[in-house]
Short mmCIF file of C-alpha atoms in Angstrom, two decimals:
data_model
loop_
_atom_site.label_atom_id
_atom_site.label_comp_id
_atom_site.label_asym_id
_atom_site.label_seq_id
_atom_site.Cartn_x
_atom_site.Cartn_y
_atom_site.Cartn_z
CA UNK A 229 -17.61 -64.99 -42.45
CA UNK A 230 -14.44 -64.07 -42.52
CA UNK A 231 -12.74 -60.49 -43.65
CA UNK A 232 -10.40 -60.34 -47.04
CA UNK A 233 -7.39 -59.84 -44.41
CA UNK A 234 -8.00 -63.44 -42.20
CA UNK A 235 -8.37 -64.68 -45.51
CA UNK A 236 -5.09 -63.86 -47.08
CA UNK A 237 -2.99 -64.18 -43.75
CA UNK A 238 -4.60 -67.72 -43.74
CA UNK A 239 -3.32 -68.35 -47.73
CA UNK A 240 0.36 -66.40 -47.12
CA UNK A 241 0.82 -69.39 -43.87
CA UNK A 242 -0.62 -72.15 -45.39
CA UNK A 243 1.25 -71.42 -48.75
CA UNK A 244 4.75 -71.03 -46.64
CA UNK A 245 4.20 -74.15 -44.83
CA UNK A 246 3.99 -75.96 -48.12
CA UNK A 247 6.94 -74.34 -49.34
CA UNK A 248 9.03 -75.35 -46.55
CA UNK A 249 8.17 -79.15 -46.84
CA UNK A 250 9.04 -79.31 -50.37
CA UNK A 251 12.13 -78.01 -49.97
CA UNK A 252 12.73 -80.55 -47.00
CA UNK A 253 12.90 -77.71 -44.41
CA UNK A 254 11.14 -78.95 -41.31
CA UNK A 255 9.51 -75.49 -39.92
CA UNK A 256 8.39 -72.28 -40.97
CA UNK A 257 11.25 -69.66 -39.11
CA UNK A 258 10.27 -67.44 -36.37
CA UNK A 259 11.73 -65.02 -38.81
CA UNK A 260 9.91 -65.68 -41.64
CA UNK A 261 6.63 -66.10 -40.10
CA UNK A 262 6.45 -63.33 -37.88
CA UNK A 263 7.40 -61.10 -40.93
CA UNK A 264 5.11 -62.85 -43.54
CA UNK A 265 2.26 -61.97 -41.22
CA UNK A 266 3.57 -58.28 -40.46
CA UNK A 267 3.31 -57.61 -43.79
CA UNK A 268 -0.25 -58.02 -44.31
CA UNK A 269 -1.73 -54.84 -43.38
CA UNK A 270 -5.42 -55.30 -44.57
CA UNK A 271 -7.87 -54.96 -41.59
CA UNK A 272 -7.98 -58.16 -39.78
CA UNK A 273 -11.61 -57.14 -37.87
CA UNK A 274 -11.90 -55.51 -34.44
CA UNK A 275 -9.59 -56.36 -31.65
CA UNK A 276 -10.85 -58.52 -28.96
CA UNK A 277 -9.62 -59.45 -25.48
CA UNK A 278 -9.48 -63.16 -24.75
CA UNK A 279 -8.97 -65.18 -21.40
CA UNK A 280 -5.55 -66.80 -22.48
CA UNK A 281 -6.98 -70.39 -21.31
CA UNK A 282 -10.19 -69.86 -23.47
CA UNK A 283 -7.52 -68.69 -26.66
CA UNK A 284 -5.56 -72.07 -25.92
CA UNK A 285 -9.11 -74.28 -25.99
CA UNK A 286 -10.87 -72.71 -28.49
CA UNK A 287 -7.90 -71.58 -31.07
CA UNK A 288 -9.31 -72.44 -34.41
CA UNK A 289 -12.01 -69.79 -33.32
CA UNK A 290 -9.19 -66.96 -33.54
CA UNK A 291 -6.94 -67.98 -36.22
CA UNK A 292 -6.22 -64.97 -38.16
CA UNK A 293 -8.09 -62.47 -35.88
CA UNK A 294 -6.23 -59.64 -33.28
CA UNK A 295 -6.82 -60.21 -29.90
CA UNK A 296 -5.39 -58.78 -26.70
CA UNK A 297 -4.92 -61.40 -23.30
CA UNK A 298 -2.04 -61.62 -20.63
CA UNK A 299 -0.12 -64.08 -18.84
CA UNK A 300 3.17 -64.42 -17.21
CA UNK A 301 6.64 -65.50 -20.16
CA UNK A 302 8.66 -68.10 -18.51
CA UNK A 303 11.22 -68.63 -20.92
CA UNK A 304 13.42 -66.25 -23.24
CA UNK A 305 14.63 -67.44 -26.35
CA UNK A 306 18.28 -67.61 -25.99
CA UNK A 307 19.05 -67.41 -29.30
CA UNK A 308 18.38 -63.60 -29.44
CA UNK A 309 15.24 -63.35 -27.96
CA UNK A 310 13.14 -64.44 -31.31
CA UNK A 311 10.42 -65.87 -29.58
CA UNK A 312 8.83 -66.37 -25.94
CA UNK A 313 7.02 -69.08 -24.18
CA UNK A 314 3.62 -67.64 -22.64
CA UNK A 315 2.23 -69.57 -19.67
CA UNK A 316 -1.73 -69.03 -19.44
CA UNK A 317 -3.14 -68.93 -15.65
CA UNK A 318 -4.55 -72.48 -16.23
CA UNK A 319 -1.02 -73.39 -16.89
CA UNK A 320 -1.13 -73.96 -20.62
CA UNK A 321 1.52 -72.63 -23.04
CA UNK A 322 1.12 -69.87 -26.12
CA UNK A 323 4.31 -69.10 -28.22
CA UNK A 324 4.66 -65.30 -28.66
CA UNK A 325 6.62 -64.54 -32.09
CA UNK A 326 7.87 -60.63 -32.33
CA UNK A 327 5.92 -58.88 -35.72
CA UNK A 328 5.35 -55.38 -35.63
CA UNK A 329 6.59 -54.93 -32.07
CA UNK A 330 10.02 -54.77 -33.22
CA UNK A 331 12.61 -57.91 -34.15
CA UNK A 332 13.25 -59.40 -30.61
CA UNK A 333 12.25 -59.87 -27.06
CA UNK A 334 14.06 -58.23 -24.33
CA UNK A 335 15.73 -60.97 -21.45
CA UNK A 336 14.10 -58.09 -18.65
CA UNK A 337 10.46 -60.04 -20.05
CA UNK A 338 11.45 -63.40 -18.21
CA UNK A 339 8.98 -63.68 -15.31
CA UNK A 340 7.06 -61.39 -16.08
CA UNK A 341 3.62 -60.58 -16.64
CA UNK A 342 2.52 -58.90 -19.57
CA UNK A 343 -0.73 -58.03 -21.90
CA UNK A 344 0.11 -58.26 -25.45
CA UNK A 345 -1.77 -58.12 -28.90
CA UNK A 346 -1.49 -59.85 -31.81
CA UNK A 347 -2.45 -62.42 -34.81
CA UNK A 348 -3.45 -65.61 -33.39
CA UNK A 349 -2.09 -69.19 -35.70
CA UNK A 350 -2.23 -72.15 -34.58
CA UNK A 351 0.14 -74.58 -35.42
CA UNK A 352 -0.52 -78.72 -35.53
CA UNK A 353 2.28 -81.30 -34.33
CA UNK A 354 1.22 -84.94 -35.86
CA UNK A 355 2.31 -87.98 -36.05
CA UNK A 356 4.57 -86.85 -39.52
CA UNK A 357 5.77 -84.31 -37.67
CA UNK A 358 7.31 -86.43 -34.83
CA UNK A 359 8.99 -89.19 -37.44
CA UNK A 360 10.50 -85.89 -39.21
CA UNK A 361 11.82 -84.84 -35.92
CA UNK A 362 13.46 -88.68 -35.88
CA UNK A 363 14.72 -88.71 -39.29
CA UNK A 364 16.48 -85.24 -38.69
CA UNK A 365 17.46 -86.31 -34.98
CA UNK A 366 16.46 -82.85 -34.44
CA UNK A 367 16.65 -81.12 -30.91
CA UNK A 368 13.95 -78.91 -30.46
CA UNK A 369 12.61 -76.09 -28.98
CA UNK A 370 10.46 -76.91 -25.49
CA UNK A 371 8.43 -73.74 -26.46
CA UNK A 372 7.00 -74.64 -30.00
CA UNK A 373 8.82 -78.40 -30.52
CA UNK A 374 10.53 -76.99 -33.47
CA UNK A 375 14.31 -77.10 -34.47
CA UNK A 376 16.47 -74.81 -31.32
CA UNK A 377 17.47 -72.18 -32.94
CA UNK A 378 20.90 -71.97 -30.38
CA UNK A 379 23.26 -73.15 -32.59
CA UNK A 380 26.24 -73.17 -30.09
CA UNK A 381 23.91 -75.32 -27.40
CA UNK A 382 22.99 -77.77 -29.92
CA UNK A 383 26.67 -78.59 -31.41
CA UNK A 384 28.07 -78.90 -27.83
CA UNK A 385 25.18 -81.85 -27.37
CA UNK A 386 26.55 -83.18 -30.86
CA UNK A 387 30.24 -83.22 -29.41
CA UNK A 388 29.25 -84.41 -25.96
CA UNK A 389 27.28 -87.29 -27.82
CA UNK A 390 24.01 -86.57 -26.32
CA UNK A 391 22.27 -85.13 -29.29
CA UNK A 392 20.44 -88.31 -30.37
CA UNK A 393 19.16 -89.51 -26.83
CA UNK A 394 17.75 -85.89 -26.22
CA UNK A 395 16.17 -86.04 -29.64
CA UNK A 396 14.94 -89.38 -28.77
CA UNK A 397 13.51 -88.19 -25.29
CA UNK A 398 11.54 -85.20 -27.24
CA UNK A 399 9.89 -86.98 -29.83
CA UNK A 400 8.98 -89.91 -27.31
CA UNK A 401 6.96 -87.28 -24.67
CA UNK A 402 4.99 -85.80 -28.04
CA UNK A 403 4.48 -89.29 -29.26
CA UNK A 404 3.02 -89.94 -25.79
CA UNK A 405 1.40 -86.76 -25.31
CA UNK A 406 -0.64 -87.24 -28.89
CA UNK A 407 -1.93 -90.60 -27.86
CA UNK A 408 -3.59 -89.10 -24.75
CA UNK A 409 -4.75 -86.22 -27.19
CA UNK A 410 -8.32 -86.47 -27.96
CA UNK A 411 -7.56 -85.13 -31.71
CA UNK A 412 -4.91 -86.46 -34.29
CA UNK A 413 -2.45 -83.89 -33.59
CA UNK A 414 -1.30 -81.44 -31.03
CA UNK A 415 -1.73 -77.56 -30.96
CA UNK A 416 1.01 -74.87 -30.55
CA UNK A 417 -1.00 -71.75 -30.06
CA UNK A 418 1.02 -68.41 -31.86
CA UNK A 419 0.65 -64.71 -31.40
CA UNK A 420 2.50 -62.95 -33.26
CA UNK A 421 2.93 -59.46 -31.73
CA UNK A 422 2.07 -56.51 -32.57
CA UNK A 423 2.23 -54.55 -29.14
CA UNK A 424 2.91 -55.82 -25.33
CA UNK A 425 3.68 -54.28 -22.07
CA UNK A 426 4.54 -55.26 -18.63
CA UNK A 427 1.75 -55.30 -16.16
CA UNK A 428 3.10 -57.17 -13.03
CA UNK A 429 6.30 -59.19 -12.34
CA UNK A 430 5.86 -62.44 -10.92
CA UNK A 431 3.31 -63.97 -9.18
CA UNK A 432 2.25 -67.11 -6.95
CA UNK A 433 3.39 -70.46 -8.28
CA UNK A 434 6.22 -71.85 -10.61
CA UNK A 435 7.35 -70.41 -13.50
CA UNK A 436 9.35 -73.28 -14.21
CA UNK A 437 10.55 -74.29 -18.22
#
């Protein structure tokens, strides 16, 4: 069962979700998010460390709860550092959203490895999602496949006239990769942070975007 604090982090996302689709908005903000959770400072239940790979598979089992894992960030958020893209040692990807840790992530993080803690979310790309991302022609974000938040990259794609293929290109790879999905939707995994630290730079293999 779960605690009074799950319970109400669960109600404040789900209510700001539905807020942001009336009012024709196509995401929840890092910003907004990552603060809306913050704020909740009701126990959330003991924290627990998690293999990132076995966070990734079994997500739903850890939405709302604090856990600690590690893995290596291979991309930055260029537009001020508001979120970071988490690569598990199985290769799979978690999208790290600053909370209590403070209001952005430091470039130095690129690379390397690091053990943080934080709520788990889980948020759920479907087939709505995708045609919103072609009505809007929006270019998104490789971490989390929502709107890019660098302003100054995404007008010079506008100018140079590339915007709309790129946009096309996205939505086409998550149209393809939900049809190979055994579920009706695809999962961005979230932690949003409440603590991290370095533990190793990196390792073997490609930490490719």
């Amino acid at each position: 069962m779960r605690s009074r604090g799950e319970r109400k982090i669960r109600l404040v996302v789900i209510a700001a979700v539905i807020v942001c689709f009336a009012t024709g908005g196509l995401y929840l903000s890092p910003e907004s998010f990552a603060g809306q959770v913050a704020g909740s400072k009701e126990n959330h239940g003991d924290v627990i460390f998690v293999d990132a790979d076995s966070l990734v598979k079994y997500c739903a089992d850890y939405v709302g709860r604090i856990v600690e894992t590690e893995g290596e960030i291979t991309h930055v958020c260029s537009a001020g550092g508001k979120k970071l893209k988490f690569r598990t040692d199985g290769g799979e990807t978690i999208r790290i959203l600053p909370g209590e840790c403070g209001e952005s992530f430091a470039d130095s993080l690129y690379q390397k490895r690091i053990r943080v803690k934080g709520v788990v979310d889980e948020k759920r790309i479907d087939e709505r999602y995708i045609e919103a991302i072609e009505r809007n022609r929006s270019l998104v974000c490789s971490i989390d496949h929502e709107p890019c938040l660098q302003v100054e990259w995404v007008e010079k794609q506008k100018a140079a006239g590339k915007a709309d293929s790129l946009s096309l290109v996205d939505s086409q790879k998550l149209r393809e990769r939900l049809g190979k999905s055994k579920k009706k939707y695809l999962s961005v995994v979230t932690i949003v942070a409440i603590s991290y630290e370095v533990v190793g730079a990196r390792g073997g293999g490609s930490a490719s975007d």
